[in-house]
Tab-separated table of C-alpha atoms in Angstrom:
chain	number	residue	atom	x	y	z
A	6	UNK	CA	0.000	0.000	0.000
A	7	UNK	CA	1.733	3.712	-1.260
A	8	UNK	CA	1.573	6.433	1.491
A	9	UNK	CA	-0.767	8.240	-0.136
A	10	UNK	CA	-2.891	4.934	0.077
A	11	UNK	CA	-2.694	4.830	3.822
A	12	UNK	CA	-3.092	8.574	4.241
A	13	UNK	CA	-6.240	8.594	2.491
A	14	UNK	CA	-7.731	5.141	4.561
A	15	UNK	CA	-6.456	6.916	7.701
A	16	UNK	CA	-8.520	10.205	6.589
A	17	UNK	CA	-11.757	7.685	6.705
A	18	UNK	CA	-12.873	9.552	10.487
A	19	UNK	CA	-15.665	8.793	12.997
A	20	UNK	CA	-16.812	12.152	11.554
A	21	UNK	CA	-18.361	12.974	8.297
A	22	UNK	CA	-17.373	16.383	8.028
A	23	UNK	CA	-13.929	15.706	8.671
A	24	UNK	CA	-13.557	12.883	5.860
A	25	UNK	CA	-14.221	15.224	3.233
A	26	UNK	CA	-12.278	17.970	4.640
A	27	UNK	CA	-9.020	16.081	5.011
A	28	UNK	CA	-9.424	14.244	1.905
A	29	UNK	CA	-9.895	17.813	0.208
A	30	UNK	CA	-6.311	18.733	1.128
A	31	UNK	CA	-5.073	14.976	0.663
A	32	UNK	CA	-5.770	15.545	-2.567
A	33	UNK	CA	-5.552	18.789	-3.721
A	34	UNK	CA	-2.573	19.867	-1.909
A	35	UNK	CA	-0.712	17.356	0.575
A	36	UNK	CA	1.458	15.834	-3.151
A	37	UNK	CA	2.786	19.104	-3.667
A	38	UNK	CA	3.187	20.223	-0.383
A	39	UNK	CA	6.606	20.854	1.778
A	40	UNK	CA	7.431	17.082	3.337
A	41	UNK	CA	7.537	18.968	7.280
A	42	UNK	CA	4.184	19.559	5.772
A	43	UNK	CA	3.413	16.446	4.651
A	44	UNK	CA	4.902	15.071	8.479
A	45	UNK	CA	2.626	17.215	9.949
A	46	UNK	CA	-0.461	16.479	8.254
A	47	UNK	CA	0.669	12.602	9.145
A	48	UNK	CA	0.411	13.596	12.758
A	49	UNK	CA	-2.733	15.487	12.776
A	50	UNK	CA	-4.201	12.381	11.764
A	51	UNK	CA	-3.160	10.516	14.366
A	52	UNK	CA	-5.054	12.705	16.692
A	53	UNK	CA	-8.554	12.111	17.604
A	54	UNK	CA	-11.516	13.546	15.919
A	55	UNK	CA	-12.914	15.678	18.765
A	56	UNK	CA	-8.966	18.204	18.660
A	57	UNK	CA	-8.631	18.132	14.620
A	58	UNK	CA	-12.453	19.606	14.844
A	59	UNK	CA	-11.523	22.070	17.191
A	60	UNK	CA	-8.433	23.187	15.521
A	61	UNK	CA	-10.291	23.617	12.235
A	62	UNK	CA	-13.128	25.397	13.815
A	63	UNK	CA	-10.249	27.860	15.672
A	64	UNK	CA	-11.713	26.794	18.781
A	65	UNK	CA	-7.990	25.391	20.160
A	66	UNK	CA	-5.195	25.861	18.582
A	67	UNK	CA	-2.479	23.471	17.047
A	68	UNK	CA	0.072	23.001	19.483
A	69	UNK	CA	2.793	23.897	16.890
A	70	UNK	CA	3.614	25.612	14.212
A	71	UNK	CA	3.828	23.100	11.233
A	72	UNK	CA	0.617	21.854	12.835
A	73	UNK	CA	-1.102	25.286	12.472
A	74	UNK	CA	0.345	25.577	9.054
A	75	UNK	CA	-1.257	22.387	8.019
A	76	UNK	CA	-4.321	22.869	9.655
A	77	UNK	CA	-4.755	26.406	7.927
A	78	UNK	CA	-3.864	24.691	4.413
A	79	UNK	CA	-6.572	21.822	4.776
A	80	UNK	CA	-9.447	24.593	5.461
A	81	UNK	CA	-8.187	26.237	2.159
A	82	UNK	CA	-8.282	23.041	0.422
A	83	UNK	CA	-11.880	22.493	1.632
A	84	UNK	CA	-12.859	25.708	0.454
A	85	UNK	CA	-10.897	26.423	-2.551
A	86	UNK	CA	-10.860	22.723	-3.897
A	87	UNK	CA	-8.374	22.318	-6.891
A	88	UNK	CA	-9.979	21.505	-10.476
């Protein structure tokens, strides 16, 4: 299975809403993006549902930078899709 094979299974959330934001930027922008990027976006999956809402809804913020960069490039994705 290719990386961007498991990235997109682990994008498959509890959530709804979240599925088709993260698999917005998974595929519109995670190929071309920096790899500390691409790292972070790795770990922000790896977090549970409930925190990757609340960062993308601003109500907590990412506890780093590269996190807050990624998390401010998947609600672009989501509402600027590619195509």
């Amino acid at each position: 299975m290719s990386d961007l094979s498991r990235l997109r299974w682990r994008c498959r959330r509890g959530m709804r809403e979240l599925d088709v934001v993260l698999l917005a930027y998974l595929e519109d922008s995670y190929p071309s993006a920096e790899p500390r990027h691409q790292a972070a976006f790795a770990r922000l999956l790896e977090l549970q549902d409930p925190d990757i809402m609340a960062f993308l809804t601003r109500r907590a913020d990412p506890p780093d930078a590269d996190l807050t960069d990624v998390v401010d490039a998947v609600r672009t994705a989501f509402r600027h899709p590619a195509g």
